Coordinates of C-alpha atoms and ligand atoms in Angstrom, one line a residue:
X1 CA -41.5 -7.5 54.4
X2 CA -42.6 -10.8 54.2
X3 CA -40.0 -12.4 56.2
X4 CA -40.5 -9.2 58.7
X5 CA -44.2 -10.1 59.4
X6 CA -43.6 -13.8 59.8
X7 CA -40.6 -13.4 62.7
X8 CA -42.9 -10.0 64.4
X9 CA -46.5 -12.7 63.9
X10 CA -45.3 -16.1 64.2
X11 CA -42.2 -16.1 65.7
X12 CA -42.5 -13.3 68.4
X13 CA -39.3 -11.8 67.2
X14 CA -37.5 -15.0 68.7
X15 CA -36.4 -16.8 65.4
X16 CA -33.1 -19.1 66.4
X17 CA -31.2 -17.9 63.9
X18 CA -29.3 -15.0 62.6
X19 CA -29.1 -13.8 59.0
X20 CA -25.1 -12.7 58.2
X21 CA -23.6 -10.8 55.2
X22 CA -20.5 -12.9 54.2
X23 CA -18.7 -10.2 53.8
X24 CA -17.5 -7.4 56.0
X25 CA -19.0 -3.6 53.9
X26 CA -15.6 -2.5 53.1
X27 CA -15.0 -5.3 51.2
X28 CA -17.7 -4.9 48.8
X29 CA -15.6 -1.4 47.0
X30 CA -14.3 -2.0 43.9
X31 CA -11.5 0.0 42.3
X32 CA -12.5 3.5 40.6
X33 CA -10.9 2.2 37.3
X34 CA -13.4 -0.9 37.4
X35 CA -16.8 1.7 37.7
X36 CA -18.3 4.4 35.5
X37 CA -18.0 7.8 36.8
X38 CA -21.6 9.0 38.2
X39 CA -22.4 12.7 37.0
X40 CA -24.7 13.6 39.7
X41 CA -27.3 16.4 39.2
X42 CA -26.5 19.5 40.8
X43 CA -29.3 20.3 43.9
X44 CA -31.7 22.6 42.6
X45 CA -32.0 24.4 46.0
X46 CA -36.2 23.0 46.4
X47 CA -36.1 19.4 46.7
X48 CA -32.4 18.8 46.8
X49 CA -29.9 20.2 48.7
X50 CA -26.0 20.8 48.7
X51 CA -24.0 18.9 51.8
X52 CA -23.2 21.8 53.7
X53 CA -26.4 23.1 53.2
X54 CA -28.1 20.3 55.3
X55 CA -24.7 20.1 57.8
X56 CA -26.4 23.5 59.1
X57 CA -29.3 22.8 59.2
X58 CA -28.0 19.5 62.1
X59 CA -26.4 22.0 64.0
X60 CA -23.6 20.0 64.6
X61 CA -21.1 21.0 67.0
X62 CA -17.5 20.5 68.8
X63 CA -15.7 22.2 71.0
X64 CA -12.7 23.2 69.0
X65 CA -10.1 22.3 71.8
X66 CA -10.8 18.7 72.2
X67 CA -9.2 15.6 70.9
X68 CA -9.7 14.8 67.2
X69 CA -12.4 12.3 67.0
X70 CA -11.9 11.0 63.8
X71 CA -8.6 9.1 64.1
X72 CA -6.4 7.7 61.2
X73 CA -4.1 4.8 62.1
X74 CA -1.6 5.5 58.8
X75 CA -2.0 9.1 57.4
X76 CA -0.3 8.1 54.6
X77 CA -3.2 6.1 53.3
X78 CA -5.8 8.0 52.7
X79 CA -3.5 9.4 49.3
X80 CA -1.3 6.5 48.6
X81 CA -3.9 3.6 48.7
X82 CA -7.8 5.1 49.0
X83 CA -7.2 8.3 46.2
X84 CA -4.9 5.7 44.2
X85 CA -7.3 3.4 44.1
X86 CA -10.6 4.0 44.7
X87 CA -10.9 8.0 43.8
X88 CA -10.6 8.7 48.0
X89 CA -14.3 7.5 48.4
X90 CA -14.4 9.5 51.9
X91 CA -15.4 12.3 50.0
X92 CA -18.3 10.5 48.3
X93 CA -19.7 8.2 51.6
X94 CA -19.2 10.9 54.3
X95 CA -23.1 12.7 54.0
X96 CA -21.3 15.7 55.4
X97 CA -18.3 16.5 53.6
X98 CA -15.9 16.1 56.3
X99 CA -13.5 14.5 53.9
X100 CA -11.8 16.5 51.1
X101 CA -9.4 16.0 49.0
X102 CA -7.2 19.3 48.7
X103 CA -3.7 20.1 46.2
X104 CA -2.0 22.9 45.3
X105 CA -3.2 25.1 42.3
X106 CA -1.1 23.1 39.8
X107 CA -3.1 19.9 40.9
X108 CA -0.4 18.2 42.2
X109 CA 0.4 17.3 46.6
X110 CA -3.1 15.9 47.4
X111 CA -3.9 15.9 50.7
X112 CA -6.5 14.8 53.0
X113 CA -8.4 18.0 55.1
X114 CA -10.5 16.7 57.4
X115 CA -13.4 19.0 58.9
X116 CA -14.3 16.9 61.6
X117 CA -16.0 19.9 63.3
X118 CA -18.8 18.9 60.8
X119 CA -19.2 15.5 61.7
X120 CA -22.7 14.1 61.9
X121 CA -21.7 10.7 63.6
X122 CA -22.9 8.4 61.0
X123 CA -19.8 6.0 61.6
X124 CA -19.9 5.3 57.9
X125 CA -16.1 6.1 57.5
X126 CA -15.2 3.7 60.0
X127 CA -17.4 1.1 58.8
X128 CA -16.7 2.2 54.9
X129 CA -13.0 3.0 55.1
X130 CA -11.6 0.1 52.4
X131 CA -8.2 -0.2 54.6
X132 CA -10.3 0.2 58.0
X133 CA -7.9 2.8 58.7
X134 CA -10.0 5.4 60.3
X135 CA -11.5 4.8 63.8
X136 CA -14.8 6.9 64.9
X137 CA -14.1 7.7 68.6
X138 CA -16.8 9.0 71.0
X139 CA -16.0 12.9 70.8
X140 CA -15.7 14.9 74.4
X141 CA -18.7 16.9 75.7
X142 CA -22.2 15.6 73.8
X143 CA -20.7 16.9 70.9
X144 CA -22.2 16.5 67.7
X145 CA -25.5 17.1 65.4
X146 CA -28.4 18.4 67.4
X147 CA -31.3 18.5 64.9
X148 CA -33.7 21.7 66.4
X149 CA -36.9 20.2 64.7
X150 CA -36.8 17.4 65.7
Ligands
SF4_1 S1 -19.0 9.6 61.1 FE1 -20.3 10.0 59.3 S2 -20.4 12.2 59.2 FE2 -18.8 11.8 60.6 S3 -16.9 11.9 59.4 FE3 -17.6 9.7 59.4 S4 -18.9 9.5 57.6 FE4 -18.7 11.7 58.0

């Protein structure tokens, strides 16, 4: 904050420099085995929410004949590297669940589903993806999340 009023006051916004991250976000994931598993509360329904829930409530929408928007350059990543390593964190980043996991009922054949239909265009999963193997693409039409309220 401090920084932010001295570049707005005494530099007019115009500071000659640019601060940088050194490393790109995706990097920054470490391995499920390295981290302790988070039990999250469960939404109580009056000041948190489930995702779905709050998907609804962005009225989000595609046209169901259009291209896929969310675009996977190796489909067998997603299983063999991501839920190897890292406990498929698209189910964990994406704020609207697009992103599941799915096996068969003796747990076994996991899959990716995704419900792209749902998509809130965050571009986290492009940014967030470890293996930067999914690409966000502009969907057809104005598609997408179309918030009534505000
Ligand atoms: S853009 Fe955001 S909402 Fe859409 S699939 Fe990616 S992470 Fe989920």
């Amino acid at each position: 904050m401090l920084y932010g009023g001295l570049d707005l006051k005494l530099l007019r916004g115009r500071a000659p420099w640019t601060f940088r991250h050194r490393h790109a976000d995706h990097e920054s994931l470490k391995p499920a085995a390295e981290m302790p598993k988070i039990d999250y509360p469960k939404p109580d329904g009056v000041v948190s929410f489930d995702k779905l829930s709050s998907v609804y409530l962005s009225n989000t929408n595609h046209e169901e004949d259009q291209p896929v928007h969310l675009r996977l350059a190796d489909t067998t990543v997603p299983v063999a590297h991501n839920l190897a390593l890292y406990d498929a964190p698209e189910q964990r980043y994406c704020p609207a669940g697009v992103y599941e996991i799915l096996c068969d009922e003796d747990g076994g054949n996991p899959r990716l589903q995704i419900s792209a239909q749902n998509c809130l265009h965050c571009k986290t999963c492009d940014i967030k993806d470890p293996k930067q193997n999914i690409t966000w693409v502009t969907p057809e039409g104005g598609g997408g999340p179309n918030y009534p309220g505000m």
